[in-house]
Amino acid sequence: MLMGLLLLLVPVAFYIGTFSLSRQMRPKLCILYRVGGGIVTLAGGGFSLYLAAYSGDQGGIAAYFFQLAVMAFYALFAVIVVAANYVMKPPS
C-alpha cells in the first residue's frame, strides 16, 4: 500500500517542486514544461489509480507498470526540455 502511494505521489511532488524553477527557462519551453508535465503526471497518476481501484488484481499490476512508464516518460520529457533550453540559450 505504501509503495503504491509513493509511486503515485512522487511524480506529482517532483512536478510541483520544479514548478517554480521552470521560470528560468525560455517562455515557450516553460509553458511546454508546465502544461506537458502537468498532463503527464496528473492524468497518468489518475489513470493508474483508476486501474488499481476498479480492475482487480490484474489492474493493480497494470497500474504499477503504467505508473513506472509515466515516471520514465516524465523523466525523459524533463531532460529533453532542459536540454532544449540549454541549447537554445544565446551565448553570453
Protein backbone atom coordinates (compact mmCIF):
# COMPACT_ATOMS: atom_id res chain seq x y z
CA MET A 1 0.00 0.00 0.00
CA LEU A 2 2.75 2.46 0.94
CA MET A 3 4.76 1.65 -2.16
CA GLY A 4 1.71 2.28 -4.34
CA LEU A 5 1.15 5.69 -2.74
CA LEU A 6 4.80 6.58 -3.23
CA LEU A 7 4.67 5.58 -6.89
CA LEU A 8 1.55 7.68 -7.34
CA LEU A 9 2.69 10.77 -5.45
CA VAL A 10 6.41 11.06 -6.27
CA PRO A 11 5.97 12.30 -9.88
CA VAL A 12 3.35 14.85 -8.79
CA ALA A 13 5.55 16.03 -5.90
CA PHE A 14 8.55 16.35 -8.22
CA TYR A 15 6.45 18.31 -10.73
CA ILE A 16 5.19 20.69 -8.05
CA GLY A 17 8.72 21.05 -6.66
CA THR A 18 10.15 22.03 -10.04
CA PHE A 19 7.25 24.30 -10.99
CA SER A 20 8.89 27.49 -9.70
CA LEU A 21 12.29 26.52 -11.15
CA SER A 22 10.76 26.30 -14.61
CA ARG A 23 10.52 30.12 -14.68
CA GLN A 24 14.21 30.18 -15.58
CA MET A 25 13.51 28.52 -18.92
CA ARG A 26 12.65 30.28 -22.14
CA PRO A 27 8.96 31.32 -22.14
CA LYS A 28 7.67 28.76 -24.66
CA LEU A 29 9.65 25.94 -23.09
CA CYS A 30 8.34 26.98 -19.68
CA ILE A 31 4.76 26.73 -20.93
CA LEU A 32 5.51 23.39 -22.61
CA TYR A 33 7.07 22.02 -19.42
CA ARG A 34 4.26 23.22 -17.19
CA VAL A 35 1.40 22.03 -19.41
CA GLY A 36 3.04 18.84 -20.67
CA GLY A 37 4.42 17.85 -17.29
CA GLY A 38 1.11 18.56 -15.59
CA ILE A 39 -0.83 16.46 -18.05
CA VAL A 40 1.62 13.57 -17.85
CA THR A 41 1.84 13.48 -14.06
CA LEU A 42 -1.77 14.19 -13.15
CA ALA A 43 -3.51 12.25 -15.92
CA GLY A 44 -1.04 9.36 -15.67
CA GLY A 45 -1.43 9.14 -11.92
CA GLY A 46 -5.20 9.38 -12.17
CA PHE A 47 -5.38 6.62 -14.75
CA SER A 48 -3.10 4.41 -12.65
CA LEU A 49 -5.35 4.98 -9.66
CA TYR A 50 -8.37 4.07 -11.77
CA LEU A 51 -6.71 0.85 -12.93
CA ALA A 52 -5.79 -0.11 -9.39
CA ALA A 53 -9.20 0.68 -7.91
CA TYR A 54 -11.55 -0.78 -10.50
CA SER A 55 -9.74 -3.63 -12.25
CA GLY A 56 -8.94 -6.14 -9.53
CA ASP A 57 -5.57 -7.82 -9.15
CA GLN A 58 -4.68 -7.58 -12.82
CA GLY A 59 -5.48 -3.86 -12.73
CA GLY A 60 -3.17 -3.36 -9.77
CA ILE A 61 -0.31 -4.93 -11.67
CA ALA A 62 -1.17 -2.91 -14.77
CA ALA A 63 -1.33 0.26 -12.66
CA TYR A 64 2.13 -0.44 -11.27
CA PHE A 65 3.68 -0.87 -14.70
CA PHE A 66 1.74 2.05 -16.14
CA GLN A 67 2.94 4.31 -13.34
CA LEU A 68 6.53 3.21 -13.97
CA ALA A 69 6.02 4.14 -17.63
CA VAL A 70 4.62 7.54 -16.58
CA MET A 71 7.65 8.19 -14.39
CA ALA A 72 10.07 7.16 -17.13
CA PHE A 73 8.28 9.29 -19.73
CA TYR A 74 8.17 12.30 -17.40
CA ALA A 75 11.89 11.99 -16.62
CA LEU A 76 12.72 11.76 -20.33
CA PHE A 77 10.41 14.70 -21.08
CA ALA A 78 12.07 16.84 -18.39
CA VAL A 79 15.56 16.02 -19.63
CA ILE A 80 14.62 16.87 -23.22
CA VAL A 81 13.05 20.21 -22.23
CA VAL A 82 16.03 21.19 -20.07
CA ALA A 83 18.45 20.18 -22.84
CA ALA A 84 16.46 22.18 -25.39
CA ASN A 85 16.54 25.18 -23.08
CA TYR A 86 20.31 24.85 -22.70
CA VAL A 87 20.85 24.52 -26.46
CA MET A 88 18.56 27.46 -27.29
CA LYS A 89 20.20 29.91 -24.85
CA PRO A 90 22.13 32.65 -26.61
CA PRO A 91 25.89 32.64 -26.00
CA SER A 92 26.98 35.12 -23.33
